XYZ file of C-alpha atoms in Angstrom:
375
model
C 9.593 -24.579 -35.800
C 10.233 -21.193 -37.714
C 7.763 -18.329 -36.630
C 6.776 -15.204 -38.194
C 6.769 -12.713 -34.911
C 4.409 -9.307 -35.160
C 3.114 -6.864 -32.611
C 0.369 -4.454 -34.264
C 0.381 -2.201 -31.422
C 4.094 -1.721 -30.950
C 7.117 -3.551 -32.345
C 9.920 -4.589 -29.965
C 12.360 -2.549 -32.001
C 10.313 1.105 -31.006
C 12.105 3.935 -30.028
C 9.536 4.421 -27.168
C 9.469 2.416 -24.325
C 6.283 0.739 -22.815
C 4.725 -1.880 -21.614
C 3.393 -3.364 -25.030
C 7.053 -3.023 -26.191
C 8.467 -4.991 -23.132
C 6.482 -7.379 -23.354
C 7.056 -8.079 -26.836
C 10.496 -8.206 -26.508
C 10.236 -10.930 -23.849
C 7.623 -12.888 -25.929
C 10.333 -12.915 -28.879
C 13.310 -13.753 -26.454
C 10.980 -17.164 -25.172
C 10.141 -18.487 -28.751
C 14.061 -17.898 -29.299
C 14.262 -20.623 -26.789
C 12.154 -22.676 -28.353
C 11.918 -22.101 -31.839
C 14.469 -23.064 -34.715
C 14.155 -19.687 -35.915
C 12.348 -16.289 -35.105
C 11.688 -13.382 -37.220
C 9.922 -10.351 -36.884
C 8.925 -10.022 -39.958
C 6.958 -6.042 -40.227
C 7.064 -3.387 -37.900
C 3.735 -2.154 -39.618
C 1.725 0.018 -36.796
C -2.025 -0.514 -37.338
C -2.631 1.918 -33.853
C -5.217 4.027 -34.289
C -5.500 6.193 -31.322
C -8.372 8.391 -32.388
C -11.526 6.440 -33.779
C -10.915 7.908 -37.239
C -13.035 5.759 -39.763
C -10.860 7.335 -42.982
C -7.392 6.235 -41.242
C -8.882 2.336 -40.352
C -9.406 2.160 -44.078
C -6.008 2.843 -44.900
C -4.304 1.109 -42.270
C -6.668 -2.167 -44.047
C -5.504 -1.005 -47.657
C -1.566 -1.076 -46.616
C -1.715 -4.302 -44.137
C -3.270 -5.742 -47.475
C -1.055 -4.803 -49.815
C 1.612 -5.798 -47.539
C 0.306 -9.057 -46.408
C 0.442 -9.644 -49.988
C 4.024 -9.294 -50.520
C 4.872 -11.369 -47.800
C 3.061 -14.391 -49.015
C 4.688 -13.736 -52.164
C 8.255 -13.221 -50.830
C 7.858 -16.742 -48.466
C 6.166 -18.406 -52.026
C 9.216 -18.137 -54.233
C 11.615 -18.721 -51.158
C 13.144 -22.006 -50.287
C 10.274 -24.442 -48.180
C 12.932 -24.171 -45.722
C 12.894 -20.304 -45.296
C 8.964 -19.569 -44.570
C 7.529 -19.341 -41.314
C 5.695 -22.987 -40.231
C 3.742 -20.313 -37.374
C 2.618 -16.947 -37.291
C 2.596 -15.370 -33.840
C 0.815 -11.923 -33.187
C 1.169 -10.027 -29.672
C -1.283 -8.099 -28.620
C -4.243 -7.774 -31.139
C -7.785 -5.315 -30.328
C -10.233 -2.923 -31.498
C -7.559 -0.131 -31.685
C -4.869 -2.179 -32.974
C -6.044 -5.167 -35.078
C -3.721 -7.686 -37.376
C -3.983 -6.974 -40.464
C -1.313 -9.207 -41.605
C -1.428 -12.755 -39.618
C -4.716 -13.850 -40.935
C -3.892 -13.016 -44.158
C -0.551 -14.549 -44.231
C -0.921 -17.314 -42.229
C -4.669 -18.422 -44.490
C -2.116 -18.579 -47.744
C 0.880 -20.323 -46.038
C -1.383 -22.746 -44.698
C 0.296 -22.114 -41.150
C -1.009 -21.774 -37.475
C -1.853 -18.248 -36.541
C -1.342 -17.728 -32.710
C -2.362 -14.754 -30.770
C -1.135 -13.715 -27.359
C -2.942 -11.137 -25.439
C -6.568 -10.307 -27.461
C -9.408 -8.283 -25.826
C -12.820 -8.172 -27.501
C -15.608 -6.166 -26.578
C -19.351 -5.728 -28.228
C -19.697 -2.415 -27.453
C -17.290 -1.479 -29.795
C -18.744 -2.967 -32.444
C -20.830 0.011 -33.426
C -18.578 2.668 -32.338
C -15.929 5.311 -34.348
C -13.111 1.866 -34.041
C -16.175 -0.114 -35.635
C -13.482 -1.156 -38.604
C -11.365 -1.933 -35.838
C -13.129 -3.833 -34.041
C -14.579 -6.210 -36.751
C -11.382 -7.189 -38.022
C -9.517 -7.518 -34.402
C -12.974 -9.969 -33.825
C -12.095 -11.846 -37.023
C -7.950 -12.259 -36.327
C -9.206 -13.510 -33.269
C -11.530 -16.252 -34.769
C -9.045 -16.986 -37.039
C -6.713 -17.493 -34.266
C -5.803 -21.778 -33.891
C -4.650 -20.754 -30.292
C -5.382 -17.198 -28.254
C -2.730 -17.066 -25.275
C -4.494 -14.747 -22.578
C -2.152 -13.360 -20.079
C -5.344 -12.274 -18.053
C -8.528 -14.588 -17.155
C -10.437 -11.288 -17.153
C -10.059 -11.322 -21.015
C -11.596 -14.699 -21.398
C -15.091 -13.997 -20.933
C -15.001 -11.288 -24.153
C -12.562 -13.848 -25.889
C -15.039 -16.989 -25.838
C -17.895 -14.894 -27.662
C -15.929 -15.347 -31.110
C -13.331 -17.999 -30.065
C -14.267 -21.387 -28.897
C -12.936 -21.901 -25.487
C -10.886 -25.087 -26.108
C -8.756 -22.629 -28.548
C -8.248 -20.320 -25.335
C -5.186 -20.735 -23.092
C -4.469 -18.888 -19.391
C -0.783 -17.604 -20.078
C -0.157 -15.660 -17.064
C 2.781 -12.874 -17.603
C 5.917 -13.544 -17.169
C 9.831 -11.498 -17.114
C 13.794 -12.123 -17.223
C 13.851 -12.611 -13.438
C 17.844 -12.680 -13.923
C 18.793 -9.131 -12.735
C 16.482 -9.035 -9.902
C 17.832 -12.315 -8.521
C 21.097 -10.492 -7.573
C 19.361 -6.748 -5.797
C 18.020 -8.513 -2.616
C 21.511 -9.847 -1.377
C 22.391 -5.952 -1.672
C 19.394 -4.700 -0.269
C 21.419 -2.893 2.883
C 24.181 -1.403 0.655
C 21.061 -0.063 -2.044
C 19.435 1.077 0.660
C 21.879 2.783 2.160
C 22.970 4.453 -0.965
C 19.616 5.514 -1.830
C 19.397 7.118 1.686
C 22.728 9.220 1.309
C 21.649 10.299 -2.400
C 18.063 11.485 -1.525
C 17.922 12.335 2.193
C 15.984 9.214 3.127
C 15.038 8.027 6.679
C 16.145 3.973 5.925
C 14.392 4.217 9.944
C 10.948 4.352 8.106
C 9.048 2.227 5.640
C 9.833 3.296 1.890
C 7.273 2.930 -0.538
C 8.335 2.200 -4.305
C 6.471 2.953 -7.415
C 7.651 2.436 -11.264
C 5.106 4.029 -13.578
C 5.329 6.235 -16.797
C 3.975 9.948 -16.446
C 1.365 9.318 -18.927
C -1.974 11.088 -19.751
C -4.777 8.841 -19.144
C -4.738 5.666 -16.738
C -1.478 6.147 -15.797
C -1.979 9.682 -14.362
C -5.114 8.506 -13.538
C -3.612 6.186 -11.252
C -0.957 8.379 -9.866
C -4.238 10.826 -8.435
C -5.472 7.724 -7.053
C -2.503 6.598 -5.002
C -1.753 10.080 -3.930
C -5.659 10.291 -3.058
C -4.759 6.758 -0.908
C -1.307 8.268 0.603
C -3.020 11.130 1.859
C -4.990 8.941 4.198
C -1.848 7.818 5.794
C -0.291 10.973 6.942
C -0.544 9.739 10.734
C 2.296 6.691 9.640
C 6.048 7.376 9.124
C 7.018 6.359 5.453
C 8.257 8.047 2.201
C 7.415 7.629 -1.589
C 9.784 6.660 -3.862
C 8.776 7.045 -7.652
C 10.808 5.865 -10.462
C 9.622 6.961 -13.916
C 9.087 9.978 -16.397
C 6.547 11.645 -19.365
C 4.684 14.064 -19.924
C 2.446 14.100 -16.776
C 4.879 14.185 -14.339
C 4.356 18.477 -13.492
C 0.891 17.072 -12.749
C 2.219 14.179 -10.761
C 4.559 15.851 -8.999
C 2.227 18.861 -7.849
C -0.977 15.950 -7.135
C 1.475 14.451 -4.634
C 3.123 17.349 -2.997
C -0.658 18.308 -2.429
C -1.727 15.129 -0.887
C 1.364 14.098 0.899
C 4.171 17.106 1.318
C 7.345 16.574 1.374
C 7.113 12.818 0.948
C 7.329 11.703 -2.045
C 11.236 11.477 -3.903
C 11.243 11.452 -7.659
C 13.835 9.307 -9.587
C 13.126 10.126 -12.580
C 13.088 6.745 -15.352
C 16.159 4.081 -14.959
C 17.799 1.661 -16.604
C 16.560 -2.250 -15.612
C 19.952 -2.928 -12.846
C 19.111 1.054 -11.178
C 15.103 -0.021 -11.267
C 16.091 -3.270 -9.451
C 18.659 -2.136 -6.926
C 15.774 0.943 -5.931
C 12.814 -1.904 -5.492
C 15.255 -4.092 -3.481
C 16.099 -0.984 -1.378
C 12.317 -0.348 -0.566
C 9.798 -2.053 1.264
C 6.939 -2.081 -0.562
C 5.199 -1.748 -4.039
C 2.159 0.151 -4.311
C -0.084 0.983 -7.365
C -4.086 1.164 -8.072
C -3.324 0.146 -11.688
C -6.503 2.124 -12.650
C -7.707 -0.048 -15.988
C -4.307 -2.152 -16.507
C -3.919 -5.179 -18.351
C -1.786 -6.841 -15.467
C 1.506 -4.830 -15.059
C 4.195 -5.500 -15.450
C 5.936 -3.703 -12.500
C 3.961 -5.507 -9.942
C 5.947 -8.586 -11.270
C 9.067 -7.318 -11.350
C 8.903 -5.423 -7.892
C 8.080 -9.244 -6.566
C 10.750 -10.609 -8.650
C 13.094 -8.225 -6.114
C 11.431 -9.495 -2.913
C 9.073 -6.496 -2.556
C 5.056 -7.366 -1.562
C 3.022 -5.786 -2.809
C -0.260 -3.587 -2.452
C -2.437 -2.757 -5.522
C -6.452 -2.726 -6.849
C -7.497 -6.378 -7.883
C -8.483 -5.200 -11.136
C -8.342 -6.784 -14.515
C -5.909 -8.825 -14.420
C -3.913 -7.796 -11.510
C -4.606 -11.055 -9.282
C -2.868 -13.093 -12.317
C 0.565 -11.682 -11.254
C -0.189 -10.604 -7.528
C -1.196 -13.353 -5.353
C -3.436 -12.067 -2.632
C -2.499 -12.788 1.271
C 0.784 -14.027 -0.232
C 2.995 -11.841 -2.578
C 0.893 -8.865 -1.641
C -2.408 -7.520 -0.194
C -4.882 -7.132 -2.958
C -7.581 -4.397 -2.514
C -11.009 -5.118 -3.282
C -11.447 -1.394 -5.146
C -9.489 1.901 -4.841
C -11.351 3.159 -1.817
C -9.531 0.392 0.293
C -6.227 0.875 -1.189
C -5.216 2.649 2.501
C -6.165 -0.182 4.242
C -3.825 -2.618 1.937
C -1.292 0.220 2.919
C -1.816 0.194 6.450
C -1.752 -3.400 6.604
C 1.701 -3.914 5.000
C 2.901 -0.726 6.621
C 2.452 -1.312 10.061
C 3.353 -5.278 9.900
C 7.399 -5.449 9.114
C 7.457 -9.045 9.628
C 4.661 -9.962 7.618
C 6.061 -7.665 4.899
C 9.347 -9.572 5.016
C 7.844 -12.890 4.789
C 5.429 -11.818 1.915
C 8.752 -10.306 -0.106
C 10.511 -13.683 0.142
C 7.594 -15.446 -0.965
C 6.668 -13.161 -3.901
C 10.455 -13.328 -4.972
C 10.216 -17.218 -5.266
C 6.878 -16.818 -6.563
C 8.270 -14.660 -9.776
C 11.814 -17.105 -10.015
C 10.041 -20.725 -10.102
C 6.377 -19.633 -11.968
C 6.593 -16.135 -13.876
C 10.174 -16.555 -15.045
C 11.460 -16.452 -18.647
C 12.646 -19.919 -18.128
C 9.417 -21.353 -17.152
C 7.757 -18.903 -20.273
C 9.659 -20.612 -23.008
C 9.057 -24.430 -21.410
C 5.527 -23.723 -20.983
C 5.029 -22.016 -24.626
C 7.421 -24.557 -26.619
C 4.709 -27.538 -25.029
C 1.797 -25.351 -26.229
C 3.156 -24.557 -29.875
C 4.690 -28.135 -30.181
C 0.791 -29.349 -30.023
C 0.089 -27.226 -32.996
């Protein structure tokens, strides 16, 4: 198996970090377990942020153009040297694939897409261009992996359903294996370094200081917090951008004085501070899944968060976590897991085995190299 690997939306190799770019980087790192060999072969953006009709068209005219000299490139190369599978992450109306279809109609190849979205009401809108040709990658597509079941619904009005797969997220569990068996000594380090009370519940959060959802969701947990003054805890927020003035100053309001700000770390720092905290708590206001909710399992932390989208594909409720039904009873998930240390410790061992025997990148790459091998 030799795959052609691109990510319209964000390459793995881009200077800014996200979620999009995390996630493919782990998507590569599975079909390197799997796959003979992996390239990714353009780090072509076709983002368009802005709905602006004139930029679509040119974003079409170069993903043409450069469709085209791929095909040619892999048509006078060796038959051992092109791809036998294209694999896109992450296609929509903001960021369609230009390329795949293209490529992978000449090659006479499978075209795979993980993680599509597909909505009608975009279809007439300023991402109309878009939109139609995200809708026709993704009826192109021989297989559509969906890392959320609430994308399914949209998916099966241009896929057939047989061509749709549930592939729940996944991470390297590796480094968060080790935090938990230091959980006293990262505790009690974090305590010295930022004047924390290790007497009290600490509550972790891992989020960029984005404008938007993410800031969006910051309001709405300080909004939540503030309905907890009466309960000894403290915040502790790991993350950065170009909200966090408005961050800060929307939690100082709500909750004074409670809230400690890390600033962003490195992966070992981010899993030593979730393993030194109690529990995880986000409203992920219009997320995907996220991917933090995973990895603050993945370091024996339950968690509390919105069941929205797909949230209840990597938190399961009553289990790993306590899964609100909508914002408004966020405080009550809060409450619960706050006032209940025991049933916060058993939930934290059972999300970490949870994350290390399903959502690994181990179990990933078996999973995916069964899937692909069928194609």
């Amino acid at each position: 198996m030799r795959i052609a690997f691109y990510a319209p939306l964000k390459p793995p190799t881009h200077a800014v970090p996200s979620g999009d770019r995390r996630v493919a980087g782990l998507l590569m790192d599975a079909l390197e377990r799997v796959a003979d060999r992996i390239e990714l072969v353009s780090t072509f953006r076709s983002f368009d942020g802005d709905g602006d009709g004139a930029r679509q068209e040119a974003l079409r005219s170069q993903g043409a153009a450069l469709a085209e000299r791929l095909v040619q490139g892999w048509r006078a190369a060796p038959p051992e040297l092109r791809p036998t599978l294209w694999f896109t992450y992450h296609v929509y109306y903001k960021a369609p694939d230009w390329l795949g279809p293209a490529v992978s109609a000449a090659l006479g190849v499978p075209y795979v897409i993980a993680e599509a979205s597909y909505a009608e009401k975009r279809a007439a809108g300023p991402w109309a261009i878009g939109h139609e040709a995200a809708a026709s990658a993704i009826a192109h597509a021989s297989l559509v992996l969906s890392p959320s079941r609430d994308d399914v619904a949209g998916l099966e009005a241009v896929v057939p359903k047989e061509r749709i797969v549930h592939f729940p997220p996944f991470l390297d569990s590796a480094a968060y294996r080790v935090a938990p068996k230091e959980r006293a000594a990262h505790r009690a380090d974090l305590a010295r370094e930022r004047g924390l009370d290790p007497a009290v519940p600490w509550i972790v959060v891992a989020a960029m200081m984005r404008a938007g959802d993410k800031v969006a969701s910051y309001r709405a947990l300080a909004d939540a917090l503030s309905q907890l003054a009466d309960l000894p805890w403290r915040l502790v927020v790991a993350g950065d951008g170009s909200g966090r003035s408005e961050v800060e100053a929307a939690l100082e309001r709500a909750v004074p004085g409670r809230a400690c700000f890390l600033g962003t770390l490195e992966a070992r720092q981010l899993a030593s501070t979730y393993a030194a905290c109690d529990l995880y708590a986000w409203p992920a206001v219009n997320e995907a899944y996220g991917m933090s909710l995973l990895e603050a399992q993945a370091a024996g932390v339950p968690v509390a968060a919105v069941a929205t989208r797909g949230v209840p594909d990597v938190v399961i409720d009553g289990r790993t976590g306590v899964l609100a039904k909508d914002i408004a009873a966020l405080p009550e998930a809060l409450r619960a897991l706050l006032t209940d240390q025991r049933r916060r410790e058993k939930m934290g061992k059972q999300a970490a085995a949870f994350v290390h025997r399903e959502r690994s990148l181990d179990a990933a790459a078996q999973r995916l190299g069964k899937i692909l091998a069928a194609l």
